[in-house]
Coordinates of C-alpha atoms in Angstrom, one line a residue:
M1 CA 1.2 -22.5 121.9
D2 CA 0.0 -26.1 122.1
A3 CA -2.2 -25.4 119.0
L4 CA 0.5 -23.5 117.1
A5 CA 3.1 -26.3 117.0
P6 CA 0.9 -28.7 115.1
L7 CA 0.0 -25.9 112.7
I8 CA 3.6 -25.2 112.0
A9 CA 4.4 -28.9 111.6
S10 CA 1.5 -29.3 109.2
S11 CA 2.6 -26.3 107.2
I12 CA 6.1 -27.7 106.8
I13 CA 4.7 -31.0 105.6
A14 CA 2.3 -29.3 103.1
G15 CA 5.1 -27.2 101.8
T16 CA 7.7 -30.0 101.3
P17 CA 6.3 -31.3 98.0
L18 CA 6.0 -27.8 96.7
M19 CA 9.6 -27.1 97.6
L20 CA 11.0 -30.4 96.1
A21 CA 9.2 -29.8 92.8
A22 CA 10.0 -26.1 92.6
L23 CA 13.7 -26.7 93.3
G24 CA 13.9 -29.2 90.4
L25 CA 12.1 -26.7 88.1
L26 CA 14.4 -23.9 89.2
V27 CA 17.4 -26.0 88.1
N28 CA 15.6 -26.6 84.8
E29 CA 15.0 -23.0 84.2
K30 CA 18.5 -22.0 85.2
S31 CA 19.7 -24.0 82.2
G32 CA 17.2 -22.2 80.0
V33 CA 14.5 -24.8 79.7
I34 CA 10.9 -24.4 81.0
N35 CA 9.0 -27.6 81.7
L36 CA 5.3 -27.2 82.3
G37 CA 4.8 -30.9 82.8
S38 CA 5.5 -30.9 86.5
E39 CA 1.8 -31.7 87.4
G40 CA 1.9 -34.8 85.2
M41 CA 5.3 -35.9 86.4
M42 CA 4.2 -35.6 90.0
L43 CA 1.0 -37.6 89.4
V44 CA 2.8 -40.4 87.6
A45 CA 5.5 -40.5 90.3
A46 CA 2.8 -40.5 93.0
V47 CA 1.0 -43.6 91.7
T48 CA 4.3 -45.3 90.8
G49 CA 5.8 -44.7 94.3
F50 CA 2.6 -45.8 96.0
A51 CA 2.3 -49.0 93.9
V52 CA 5.9 -50.0 94.6
A53 CA 5.5 -49.2 98.3
I54 CA 2.4 -51.3 98.5
D55 CA 3.9 -54.2 96.5
T56 CA 7.2 -54.3 98.3
G57 CA 6.3 -52.9 101.7
S58 CA 9.2 -50.3 101.4
T59 CA 8.6 -46.6 101.3
A60 CA 12.3 -46.1 100.5
L61 CA 11.8 -48.1 97.3
G62 CA 8.6 -46.1 96.7
F63 CA 10.6 -42.8 96.8
L64 CA 13.2 -44.3 94.4
A65 CA 10.5 -45.5 92.0
G66 CA 8.8 -42.1 92.1
A67 CA 12.1 -40.3 91.3
G68 CA 12.8 -42.8 88.5
A69 CA 9.3 -42.2 87.0
G70 CA 9.9 -38.4 87.1
M71 CA 13.2 -38.8 85.4
A72 CA 11.8 -41.1 82.7
L73 CA 9.1 -38.5 81.8
A74 CA 11.7 -35.7 82.0
G75 CA 14.0 -37.7 79.6
F76 CA 11.1 -38.1 77.1
F77 CA 10.5 -34.3 77.4
S78 CA 14.2 -33.7 76.8
W79 CA 14.3 -35.9 73.7
L80 CA 11.3 -34.0 72.2
T81 CA 12.6 -30.5 73.0
L82 CA 16.4 -30.7 73.0
W83 CA 16.9 -33.1 70.1
L84 CA 13.7 -32.8 68.0
G85 CA 13.3 -29.1 68.6
A86 CA 9.7 -29.3 69.8
N87 CA 8.2 -26.2 71.4
Q88 CA 8.9 -26.3 75.2
V89 CA 5.6 -24.8 76.3
A90 CA 3.4 -27.0 74.1
T91 CA 5.4 -30.2 75.0
G92 CA 5.3 -29.4 78.7
L93 CA 1.5 -28.9 78.6
A94 CA 1.1 -32.2 76.6
L95 CA 3.3 -34.0 79.2
S96 CA 1.1 -32.7 82.0
L97 CA -2.1 -33.9 80.3
F98 CA -0.5 -37.2 79.5
G99 CA 0.6 -37.7 83.1
T100 CA -2.9 -36.9 84.4
G101 CA -4.5 -39.5 82.3
A102 CA -1.8 -42.1 82.6
S103 CA -1.7 -41.9 86.4
A104 CA -5.5 -42.3 86.6
Y105 CA -5.3 -45.5 84.5
L106 CA -2.3 -46.9 86.3
G107 CA -3.8 -46.3 89.7
I108 CA -7.2 -48.0 89.2
S109 CA -6.2 -51.1 91.1
Y110 CA -4.6 -49.2 94.0
V111 CA -7.6 -47.0 94.8
G112 CA -8.7 -47.8 98.4
N113 CA -5.3 -49.0 99.6
T114 CA -3.6 -47.2 102.4
L115 CA -0.2 -47.2 103.9
Q116 CA 0.5 -47.3 107.6
A117 CA 1.7 -43.8 108.7
G118 CA 5.0 -44.1 110.6
K119 CA 6.2 -42.1 113.5
F120 CA 9.4 -40.1 113.0
G121 CA 11.6 -37.8 115.0
I122 CA 15.1 -36.7 115.6
P123 CA 16.3 -38.2 118.9
V124 CA 16.6 -35.7 121.8
L125 CA 15.5 -32.8 119.7
E126 CA 12.0 -34.2 119.3
N127 CA 11.4 -33.9 123.0
I128 CA 12.1 -30.2 123.2
P129 CA 8.9 -28.4 124.3
F130 CA 7.1 -26.7 121.4
F131 CA 10.0 -26.8 119.0
G132 CA 10.2 -30.6 119.1
A133 CA 6.6 -31.0 117.9
A134 CA 6.9 -28.2 115.4
L135 CA 10.2 -28.9 113.8
F136 CA 11.8 -32.2 114.8
Q137 CA 9.1 -34.9 114.3
H138 CA 8.9 -35.0 110.5
H139 CA 9.6 -37.7 107.9
P140 CA 13.3 -37.8 106.8
M141 CA 12.3 -36.5 103.3
V142 CA 11.4 -33.1 104.9
Y143 CA 15.0 -32.8 106.1
V144 CA 16.3 -34.1 102.8
S145 CA 14.4 -31.3 101.0
L146 CA 16.0 -28.7 103.3
A147 CA 19.4 -30.1 102.7
L148 CA 18.7 -30.1 98.9
C149 CA 17.8 -26.5 99.0
G150 CA 21.1 -25.6 100.7
V151 CA 23.1 -27.7 98.3
I152 CA 21.5 -26.2 95.2
A153 CA 22.0 -22.7 96.5
W154 CA 25.7 -23.5 97.1
V155 CA 26.2 -25.2 93.8
L156 CA 24.6 -22.4 91.7
S157 CA 26.4 -19.6 93.5
R158 CA 29.8 -21.1 94.5
T159 CA 30.8 -23.8 92.1
R160 CA 32.1 -24.2 88.5
T161 CA 29.2 -26.5 87.8
G162 CA 26.7 -23.8 88.8
L163 CA 28.5 -21.2 86.8
I164 CA 28.4 -23.4 83.7
L165 CA 24.7 -24.1 84.2
R166 CA 23.9 -20.4 84.6
A167 CA 26.0 -19.6 81.5
V168 CA 24.0 -22.1 79.4
G169 CA 20.8 -20.5 80.7
E170 CA 22.0 -17.0 79.8
S171 CA 23.6 -17.6 76.5
P172 CA 23.7 -21.2 75.1
A173 CA 25.5 -20.0 71.9
S174 CA 28.3 -18.5 74.0
A175 CA 28.6 -21.6 76.1
H176 CA 28.7 -23.8 73.0
S177 CA 31.5 -21.6 71.5
L178 CA 33.5 -22.3 74.6
G179 CA 33.2 -26.0 74.1
Y180 CA 30.4 -26.9 76.4
N181 CA 27.8 -29.4 75.3
V182 CA 24.6 -27.4 75.8
R183 CA 22.3 -30.3 75.1
R184 CA 23.9 -32.6 77.6
I185 CA 24.0 -29.9 80.3
R186 CA 20.3 -29.2 79.8
L187 CA 19.6 -32.9 79.7
G188 CA 21.3 -33.3 83.1
A189 CA 19.3 -30.3 84.5
L190 CA 16.0 -31.8 83.2
L191 CA 16.7 -35.2 84.6
F192 CA 17.5 -33.7 88.0
G193 CA 14.3 -31.6 87.8
G194 CA 12.3 -34.8 86.9
A195 CA 13.8 -36.6 89.9
C196 CA 12.8 -33.8 92.2
C197 CA 9.3 -33.7 90.8
G198 CA 9.2 -37.4 91.2
L199 CA 10.2 -37.2 94.9
A200 CA 7.5 -34.5 95.4
G201 CA 4.8 -36.7 93.8
A202 CA 5.9 -39.8 95.9
F203 CA 5.9 -37.6 99.0
M204 CA 2.2 -36.8 98.3
S205 CA 1.1 -40.5 98.2
L206 CA 3.6 -41.9 100.7
V207 CA 3.6 -39.3 103.5
Y208 CA 1.3 -36.4 103.0
T209 CA -1.8 -38.5 102.4
P210 CA -0.6 -42.1 102.5
M211 CA -3.0 -43.4 99.8
W212 CA -3.6 -43.1 96.1
V213 CA -6.5 -40.9 94.9
E214 CA -6.9 -39.9 91.3
G215 CA -5.7 -36.3 90.8
M216 CA -4.3 -36.1 94.3
V217 CA -1.6 -33.6 93.3
A218 CA -4.4 -31.1 92.8
G219 CA -2.6 -28.3 91.1
R220 CA 0.6 -28.4 93.2
G221 CA 2.7 -28.8 90.1
W222 CA 1.4 -25.5 88.8
I223 CA 2.0 -23.8 92.1
A224 CA 5.6 -25.1 92.1
L225 CA 6.0 -23.6 88.7
A226 CA 4.7 -20.3 90.0
L227 CA 7.1 -20.5 93.0
T228 CA 10.2 -20.3 90.8
T229 CA 9.0 -16.9 89.5
F230 CA 7.9 -15.9 93.0
A231 CA 11.4 -16.8 94.3
T232 CA 13.1 -15.0 91.3
W233 CA 15.0 -18.2 90.7
R234 CA 16.7 -18.3 94.1
P235 CA 16.6 -21.5 96.1
V236 CA 16.2 -20.0 99.6
R237 CA 13.3 -17.9 98.4
V238 CA 11.7 -21.1 97.1
L239 CA 11.9 -22.5 100.6
I240 CA 10.1 -19.5 102.0
G241 CA 7.5 -19.5 99.3
A242 CA 6.8 -23.2 99.7
Y243 CA 6.2 -23.0 103.4
L244 CA 4.1 -19.9 102.9
F245 CA 1.8 -21.6 100.5
G246 CA 1.8 -24.7 102.6
G247 CA 0.7 -22.6 105.5
I248 CA -2.1 -21.1 103.5
T249 CA -3.3 -24.6 102.6
I250 CA -3.3 -25.8 106.1
L251 CA -5.0 -22.7 107.3
T252 CA -7.9 -23.3 105.0
Y253 CA -8.3 -26.8 106.6
H254 CA -8.3 -25.4 110.1
M255 CA -10.8 -22.7 109.1
Q256 CA -13.1 -25.4 107.8
A257 CA -12.6 -27.5 111.0
L258 CA -13.5 -24.4 113.1
G259 CA -16.7 -23.9 111.2
V260 CA -15.8 -20.5 109.8
P261 CA -19.0 -19.4 107.9
I262 CA -17.4 -19.4 104.5
A263 CA -18.2 -22.0 101.8
S264 CA -15.6 -24.8 101.8
Q265 CA -15.2 -24.4 98.0
L266 CA -14.1 -20.8 98.6
L267 CA -11.6 -21.8 101.3
S268 CA -10.1 -24.5 99.0
M269 CA -9.5 -21.8 96.4
L270 CA -7.3 -19.7 98.8
P271 CA -3.9 -21.3 97.9
Y272 CA -4.5 -20.8 94.2
L273 CA -5.8 -17.3 94.6
A274 CA -2.7 -16.5 96.7
T275 CA -0.6 -17.8 93.8
I276 CA -2.3 -15.7 91.3
L277 CA -2.1 -12.6 93.6
V278 CA 1.6 -13.1 94.1
L279 CA 2.3 -13.5 90.4
V280 CA 0.3 -10.4 89.6
L281 CA 2.2 -8.3 92.2
I282 CA 5.6 -9.6 90.9
S283 CA 4.7 -9.0 87.3
R284 CA 4.0 -5.4 88.0
N285 CA 7.8 -4.8 87.9
A286 CA 8.7 -6.4 84.6
S287 CA 12.3 -5.0 84.7
W288 CA 12.9 -6.9 88.0
I289 CA 11.7 -10.1 86.5
R290 CA 13.9 -9.7 83.4
L291 CA 16.9 -8.9 85.7
N292 CA 16.7 -12.3 87.4
M293 CA 15.1 -14.5 84.7
P294 CA 17.6 -16.6 82.6
A295 CA 17.9 -14.8 79.3
S296 CA 17.4 -18.0 77.1
L297 CA 14.4 -19.4 79.1
G298 CA 12.1 -21.2 76.9
K299 CA 14.3 -20.8 73.8
N300 CA 15.5 -23.9 71.9
F301 CA 19.1 -24.2 70.9
N302 CA 20.4 -26.2 68.0
P303 CA 24.2 -26.5 67.9
N304 CA 24.2 -27.3 64.2
S305 CA 22.4 -24.2 63.1

């Protein structure tokens, strides 16, 4: 039990950036827009948040800067796809490539710097045997991500705002005929998604590994994209999937530390192999995917046509 609590805690921390990014992407896709630029947004946010935290000494400002960087890139993506009519898939891939290169350039002077890891915990609860160490000694952003999951689930299923967002994702032409500004609604969804990806990237460089390393997101943006499909566009399932993949990642580290006679490169592949396996299993039932997937996902809408 003493060994299990740190394993659970590490899995939660590893799953938090996946959940933050996937929740933002889920909101994007609920509005009918698919943004494949999450990897690039997370990388730019990671270096921006780390740079601000180093220069100001405030991790809170680092998180705000990361969210702002994610929103800025999402806004650029929105302009290209919503107003200029660029292909969403191609634009997202270009954004991801741009973010990878830009973050490497911007982070040159910050390589080798580290942040002091803080000690966090919820008073009283953190002292509970086993559960305190496993669940109640995390960075506040972990609990923010949990609250965000609940809020998004509630908004999408119980509020007028969520109904309008889902209507735009299902049939933008019908929503437009009812007087809703489809472009602005999708813009709001994309900016929110960019902020979530920004928080995820900042979490990587400020909490998960409090330093900047080129390419440190290491494919988590792509896993977050896969999580939305894995979760069939439902926030609570995103939470389960994020912690599952986080647990697989941490398990590979523990297996390496225990000296399991498997090449470290193969162990490092496990989270990505698990992602591919899950997507293959889900895609076997195409009708189930179509039933839950927003009908206009990936399709541009021009209100003037």
